[in-house]
Amino acid sequence: MSQNPRQAAAVRQVYGTMGPVAKGLKEGVKSHVLAARFAAAGDPSIVGGIKAELQCEDTKIRNVAVKTLSHLAGHRPQWLLGELDSFLGLLTSEENIWKWAAMDVAGHLAGVDEERKIGDAVIKVLIAALEDESMVTAAHGVD
């Protein structure tokens, strides 16, 4: 999930060198609260700032960023619709937290997916998750 230079500049102008997720973490705010705040603010450009943090060297920031995007998809699915292909690519990630976020995003975006990208192949991945040895993965498959 790449970010264009104009988005990056806009995010830096608002948040300085610290991204929105890193700033929230510094303040002790959880990902679901960050997502609710961002959704309430009503500015879809925040997605670019959060996406930029997916490239951060700090694993905690990366993981909280992907979780924040997942929660944000529940509040404002239309904001993440352009990222659907990227999230669908994460369904087979080796990183469980990224896989779980992708499953959640697929569920949140299914109602606004007019192109029907969430089709049989995605459904098969979600159904296969039910048989995963991890109860968390199975739960995200049905969530």
Coordinates of N, CA and C in Angstrom, one line a residue:
M1 N 0.8 -1.2 0.0 CA 0.0 0.0 0.0 C 0.9 1.2 0.0
S2 N 1.1 1.8 -1.2 CA 1.9 2.9 -1.3 C 1.2 4.2 -1.1
Q3 N 1.9 5.3 -0.8 CA 1.3 6.6 -0.6 C 1.9 7.6 -1.6
N4 N 1.1 8.4 -2.2 CA 1.7 9.3 -3.2 C 2.3 10.5 -2.4
P5 N 3.3 11.2 -3.1 CA 4.0 12.3 -2.4 C 3.1 13.4 -1.9
R6 N 2.1 13.7 -2.6 CA 1.2 14.8 -2.1 C 0.5 14.4 -0.8
Q7 N 0.0 13.1 -0.7 CA -0.6 12.6 0.5 C 0.4 12.7 1.7
A8 N 1.7 12.3 1.4 CA 2.7 12.3 2.4 C 3.0 13.7 2.9
A9 N 3.0 14.6 2.0 CA 3.3 16.0 2.4 C 2.1 16.6 3.2
A10 N 0.9 16.2 2.9 CA -0.3 16.7 3.6 C -0.3 16.1 5.0
V11 N 0.1 14.9 5.2 CA 0.2 14.2 6.5 C 1.2 14.8 7.3
R12 N 2.4 15.1 6.7 CA 3.5 15.7 7.5 C 3.1 17.1 8.0
Q13 N 2.4 17.8 7.1 CA 1.9 19.2 7.5 C 1.0 19.1 8.8
V14 N 0.2 18.1 8.8 CA -0.7 18.0 10.0 C 0.0 17.4 11.2
Y15 N 0.7 16.3 11.0 CA 1.3 15.6 12.1 C 2.8 15.8 12.3
G16 N 3.4 16.6 11.5 CA 4.9 16.7 11.7 C 5.6 15.4 11.2
T17 N 6.7 15.1 11.7 CA 7.4 13.9 11.3 C 6.8 12.7 11.9
M18 N 6.1 12.8 13.0 CA 5.5 11.7 13.7 C 4.1 11.4 13.0
G19 N 3.9 10.2 12.6 CA 2.6 9.8 11.9 C 1.5 9.8 12.9
P20 N 0.2 9.7 12.4 CA -0.9 9.8 13.3 C -1.0 8.6 14.3
V21 N -0.6 7.4 13.9 CA -0.6 6.3 14.7 C 0.5 6.4 15.8
A22 N 1.7 6.7 15.4 CA 2.8 6.9 16.3 C 2.4 8.0 17.4
K23 N 1.8 9.0 16.9 CA 1.4 10.1 17.9 C 0.4 9.5 18.9
G24 N -0.6 8.8 18.4 CA -1.6 8.2 19.2 C -1.0 7.2 20.2
L25 N 0.0 6.4 19.8 CA 0.6 5.5 20.7 C 1.4 6.2 21.8
K26 N 2.0 7.3 21.4 CA 2.8 8.1 22.4 C 1.8 8.6 23.4
E27 N 0.6 8.9 23.0 CA -0.4 9.4 24.0 C -1.1 8.2 24.7
G28 N -0.8 7.0 24.4 CA -1.4 5.8 25.0 C -2.8 5.4 24.5
V29 N -3.1 5.8 23.3 CA -4.4 5.6 22.7 C -4.4 4.3 21.9
K30 N -5.4 3.5 22.1 CA -5.5 2.2 21.4 C -6.0 2.3 20.0
S31 N -5.8 1.3 19.1 CA -6.1 1.4 17.7 C -7.6 1.6 17.5
H32 N -8.4 1.0 18.2 CA -9.9 1.2 18.0 C -10.3 2.6 18.3
V33 N -9.7 3.2 19.3 CA -10.0 4.6 19.7 C -9.5 5.5 18.6
L34 N -8.3 5.3 18.2 CA -7.7 6.1 17.1 C -8.6 6.1 15.9
A35 N -9.1 4.9 15.5 CA -9.9 4.8 14.3 C -11.2 5.5 14.5
A36 N -11.8 5.4 15.7 CA -13.0 6.2 16.0 C -12.8 7.7 15.9
R37 N -11.7 8.1 16.4 CA -11.4 9.6 16.4 C -11.2 10.0 14.9
F38 N -10.4 9.2 14.1 CA -10.2 9.6 12.8 C -11.5 9.6 12.0
A39 N -12.3 8.6 12.2 CA -13.6 8.6 11.5 C -14.5 9.8 11.8
A40 N -14.5 10.1 13.1 CA -15.3 11.3 13.6 C -14.8 12.6 13.0
A41 N -13.5 12.7 12.8 CA -12.9 13.9 12.2 C -13.4 14.1 10.8
G42 N -13.7 13.0 10.1 CA -14.3 13.1 8.8 C -13.3 13.5 7.6
D43 N -12.0 13.2 7.8 CA -11.1 13.5 6.8 C -10.4 12.3 6.2
P44 N -10.8 11.8 5.1 CA -10.3 10.6 4.5 C -8.8 10.6 4.2
S45 N -8.2 11.8 4.2 CA -6.8 11.9 3.9 C -5.9 11.2 5.0
I46 N -6.5 11.0 6.1 CA -5.8 10.3 7.2 C -5.3 8.9 6.8
V47 N -6.1 8.3 5.9 CA -5.7 7.0 5.4 C -4.3 7.0 4.9
G48 N -3.9 8.0 4.2 CA -2.5 8.1 3.7 C -1.5 8.1 4.7
G49 N -1.8 8.9 5.8 CA -0.8 8.9 6.9 C -0.7 7.6 7.6
I50 N -1.8 6.9 7.8 CA -1.7 5.6 8.5 C -1.0 4.6 7.5
K51 N -1.3 4.6 6.2 CA -0.6 3.8 5.3 C 0.9 3.9 5.3
A52 N 1.3 5.2 5.5 CA 2.8 5.5 5.5 C 3.4 4.7 6.7
E53 N 2.7 4.6 7.8 CA 3.2 4.0 9.0 C 3.3 2.5 8.8
L54 N 2.7 1.9 7.8 CA 2.9 0.5 7.5 C 4.3 0.2 7.1
Q55 N 5.0 1.2 6.7 CA 6.4 1.0 6.3 C 7.4 1.3 7.4
C56 N 6.9 1.7 8.5 CA 7.8 2.1 9.7 C 8.7 0.9 10.1
E57 N 9.9 1.2 10.6 CA 10.8 0.2 11.1 C 10.3 -0.4 12.4
D58 N 9.5 0.3 13.1 CA 9.0 -0.1 14.4 C 7.8 -1.0 14.3
T59 N 8.0 -2.3 14.6 CA 7.0 -3.3 14.5 C 5.7 -2.9 15.2
K60 N 5.8 -2.3 16.3 CA 4.5 -2.0 17.1 C 3.7 -0.9 16.3
I61 N 4.4 0.1 15.8 CA 3.7 1.1 15.0 C 3.1 0.5 13.7
R62 N 3.8 -0.4 13.0 CA 3.3 -1.1 11.9 C 2.0 -1.9 12.2
N63 N 2.1 -2.6 13.3 CA 1.0 -3.5 13.7 C -0.2 -2.7 14.1
V64 N 0.0 -1.6 14.9 CA -1.1 -0.8 15.3 C -1.7 0.0 14.1
A65 N -0.8 0.4 13.2 CA -1.3 1.0 12.0 C -2.3 0.1 11.2
V66 N -1.9 -1.1 11.0 CA -2.8 -2.0 10.2 C -4.1 -2.3 11.0
K67 N -4.0 -2.4 12.3 CA -5.2 -2.6 13.1 C -6.1 -1.4 13.1
T68 N -5.5 -0.2 13.1 CA -6.2 1.1 13.0 C -7.0 1.1 11.7
L69 N -6.3 0.8 10.6 CA -7.0 0.7 9.3 C -8.1 -0.2 9.3
S70 N -7.9 -1.4 9.9 CA -9.0 -2.4 10.0 C -10.2 -1.8 10.8
H71 N -10.0 -1.2 11.9 CA -11.1 -0.6 12.6 C -11.7 0.6 11.9
L72 N -10.9 1.4 11.2 CA -11.4 2.5 10.4 C -12.3 2.0 9.3
A73 N -12.0 0.9 8.7 CA -12.9 0.3 7.7 C -14.2 0.0 8.2
G74 N -14.3 -0.3 9.5 CA -15.6 -0.5 10.1 C -16.4 0.7 10.3
H75 N -15.8 1.8 10.5 CA -16.4 3.1 10.6 C -16.7 3.8 9.3
R76 N -15.7 3.8 8.4 CA -15.7 4.5 7.1 C -15.3 3.6 6.0
P77 N -16.0 2.5 5.7 CA -15.5 1.6 4.7 C -15.2 2.2 3.3
Q78 N -15.9 3.2 2.9 CA -15.7 3.8 1.6 C -14.2 4.4 1.6
W79 N -13.7 4.8 2.7 CA -12.3 5.4 2.7 C -11.3 4.3 2.4
L80 N -11.6 3.1 2.7 CA -10.6 2.0 2.5 C -10.9 1.2 1.2
L81 N -11.9 1.5 0.5 CA -12.3 0.7 -0.7 C -11.2 0.7 -1.7
G82 N -10.5 1.8 -1.9 CA -9.4 1.9 -2.9 C -8.2 1.0 -2.5
E83 N -8.2 0.6 -1.2 CA -7.1 -0.3 -0.7 C -7.5 -1.7 -0.7
L84 N -8.7 -2.1 -1.1 CA -9.2 -3.4 -1.0 C -8.2 -4.5 -1.6
D85 N -7.7 -4.2 -2.8 CA -6.7 -5.2 -3.4 C -5.5 -5.4 -2.5
S86 N -5.0 -4.4 -1.9 CA -3.8 -4.5 -1.1 C -4.2 -5.4 0.2
F87 N -5.3 -5.1 0.7 CA -5.7 -5.9 1.9 C -6.0 -7.4 1.5
L88 N -6.6 -7.6 0.4 CA -6.9 -9.0 0.0 C -5.6 -9.7 -0.2
G89 N -4.5 -9.0 -0.7 CA -3.2 -9.6 -0.8 C -2.6 -10.0 0.5
L90 N -3.1 -9.4 1.6 CA -2.6 -9.7 3.0 C -3.2 -11.0 3.6
L91 N -4.3 -11.5 2.9 CA -5.0 -12.6 3.5 C -4.1 -13.9 3.7
T92 N -3.0 -13.9 2.9 CA -2.1 -15.1 3.0 C -0.8 -14.7 3.7
S93 N -0.8 -13.5 4.3 CA 0.4 -13.1 5.0 C 0.9 -14.0 6.0
E94 N 2.2 -14.1 6.2 CA 2.8 -14.9 7.3 C 2.6 -14.2 8.6
E95 N 2.4 -12.9 8.6 CA 2.2 -12.1 9.9 C 0.7 -12.2 10.2
N96 N 0.4 -12.9 11.3 CA -1.0 -13.1 11.7 C -1.8 -11.8 11.8
I97 N -1.2 -10.8 12.5 CA -1.9 -9.6 12.7 C -2.3 -8.9 11.4
W98 N -1.5 -9.1 10.4 CA -1.8 -8.5 9.1 C -2.9 -9.3 8.4
K99 N -2.8 -10.7 8.6 CA -3.8 -11.6 8.0 C -5.2 -11.3 8.7
W100 N -5.2 -11.1 10.0 CA -6.4 -10.9 10.7 C -7.0 -9.5 10.3
A101 N -6.2 -8.5 10.1 CA -6.7 -7.2 9.7 C -7.3 -7.3 8.3
A102 N -6.7 -8.1 7.4 CA -7.2 -8.3 6.1 C -8.6 -9.0 6.1
M103 N -8.7 -9.9 7.0 CA -10.0 -10.6 7.1 C -11.1 -9.6 7.6
D104 N -10.7 -8.8 8.6 CA -11.7 -7.9 9.1 C -12.1 -6.8 8.0
V105 N -11.1 -6.3 7.3 CA -11.3 -5.3 6.3 C -12.2 -5.9 5.2
A106 N -12.0 -7.2 4.8 CA -12.8 -7.8 3.8 C -14.3 -7.8 4.3
G107 N -14.5 -8.1 5.5 CA -15.8 -8.1 6.1 C -16.4 -6.7 6.1
H108 N -15.7 -5.7 6.5 CA -16.2 -4.4 6.5 C -16.5 -3.8 5.1
L109 N -15.7 -4.2 4.2 CA -15.8 -3.6 2.8 C -16.8 -4.4 1.9
A110 N -17.2 -5.6 2.4 CA -18.1 -6.4 1.5 C -19.4 -5.7 1.2
G111 N -19.9 -4.9 2.1 CA -21.1 -4.1 1.8 C -21.0 -3.0 0.8
V112 N -19.8 -2.5 0.6 CA -19.6 -1.4 -0.4 C -18.8 -1.8 -1.6
D113 N -18.5 -3.1 -1.7 CA -17.7 -3.6 -2.8 C -18.6 -3.8 -4.0
E114 N -18.8 -2.8 -4.8 CA -19.7 -2.9 -5.9 C -19.0 -3.6 -7.1
E115 N -17.7 -3.7 -7.1 CA -17.0 -4.4 -8.2 C -17.0 -5.9 -7.9
R116 N -17.4 -6.3 -6.7 CA -17.5 -7.7 -6.3 C -16.1 -8.4 -6.3
K117 N -15.1 -7.6 -5.8 CA -13.7 -8.2 -5.6 C -13.7 -9.2 -4.5
I118 N -14.6 -9.0 -3.6 CA -14.7 -10.0 -2.5 C -15.6 -11.1 -3.0
G119 N -15.0 -12.1 -3.6 CA -15.7 -13.2 -4.2 C -15.4 -14.5 -3.7
D120 N -15.6 -15.5 -4.5 CA -15.4 -16.9 -4.0 C -14.1 -17.2 -3.5
A121 N -13.0 -16.6 -4.1 CA -11.6 -16.9 -3.6 C -11.4 -16.4 -2.2
V122 N -12.0 -15.2 -1.9 CA -11.8 -14.6 -0.6 C -12.7 -15.4 0.4
I123 N -13.9 -15.8 0.0 CA -14.7 -16.6 0.9 C -14.0 -17.9 1.2
K124 N -13.4 -18.5 0.2 CA -12.6 -19.8 0.5 C -11.5 -19.6 1.5
V125 N -10.8 -18.5 1.4 CA -9.8 -18.2 2.4 C -10.4 -18.0 3.8
L126 N -11.5 -17.3 3.9 CA -12.2 -17.1 5.2 C -12.7 -18.4 5.7
I127 N -13.2 -19.3 4.9 CA -13.7 -20.6 5.4 C -12.6 -21.5 5.8
A128 N -11.5 -21.4 5.1 CA -10.3 -22.2 5.5 C -9.8 -21.7 6.8
A129 N -9.9 -20.5 7.1 CA -9.5 -19.9 8.4 C -10.2 -20.6 9.6
L130 N -11.4 -21.1 9.3 CA -12.2 -21.7 10.4 C -11.5 -23.0 10.9
E131 N -10.6 -23.6 10.1 CA -9.9 -24.8 10.4 C -8.5 -24.6 10.9
D132 N -8.1 -23.3 10.9 CA -6.8 -22.9 11.4 C -6.5 -23.4 12.8
E133 N -5.3 -23.7 13.1 CA -5.0 -24.1 14.5 C -5.1 -23.0 15.5
S134 N -5.0 -21.8 15.0 CA -5.2 -20.6 15.9 C -6.6 -20.2 16.0
M135 N -7.1 -20.2 17.2 CA -8.5 -19.8 17.5 C -8.7 -18.4 17.1
V136 N -7.7 -17.5 17.2 CA -7.8 -16.1 16.8 C -8.1 -16.0 15.3
T137 N -7.3 -16.7 14.5 CA -7.5 -16.7 13.1 C -8.9 -17.2 12.7
A138 N -9.3 -18.3 13.3 CA -10.6 -18.8 13.1 C -11.7 -17.8 13.4
A139 N -11.5 -17.1 14.5 CA -12.5 -16.0 14.9 C -12.6 -14.9 13.9
H140 N -11.4 -14.5 13.4 CA -11.4 -13.4 12.4 C -12.0 -13.9 11.1
G141 N -12.0 -15.2 10.8 CA -12.6 -15.7 9.6 C -14.1 -15.6 9.6
V142 N -14.7 -15.6 10.8 CA -16.1 -15.5 10.9 C -16.6 -14.1 11.4
D143 N -15.7 -13.3 11.9 CA -16.1 -12.0 12.4 C -16.6 -11.0 11.4

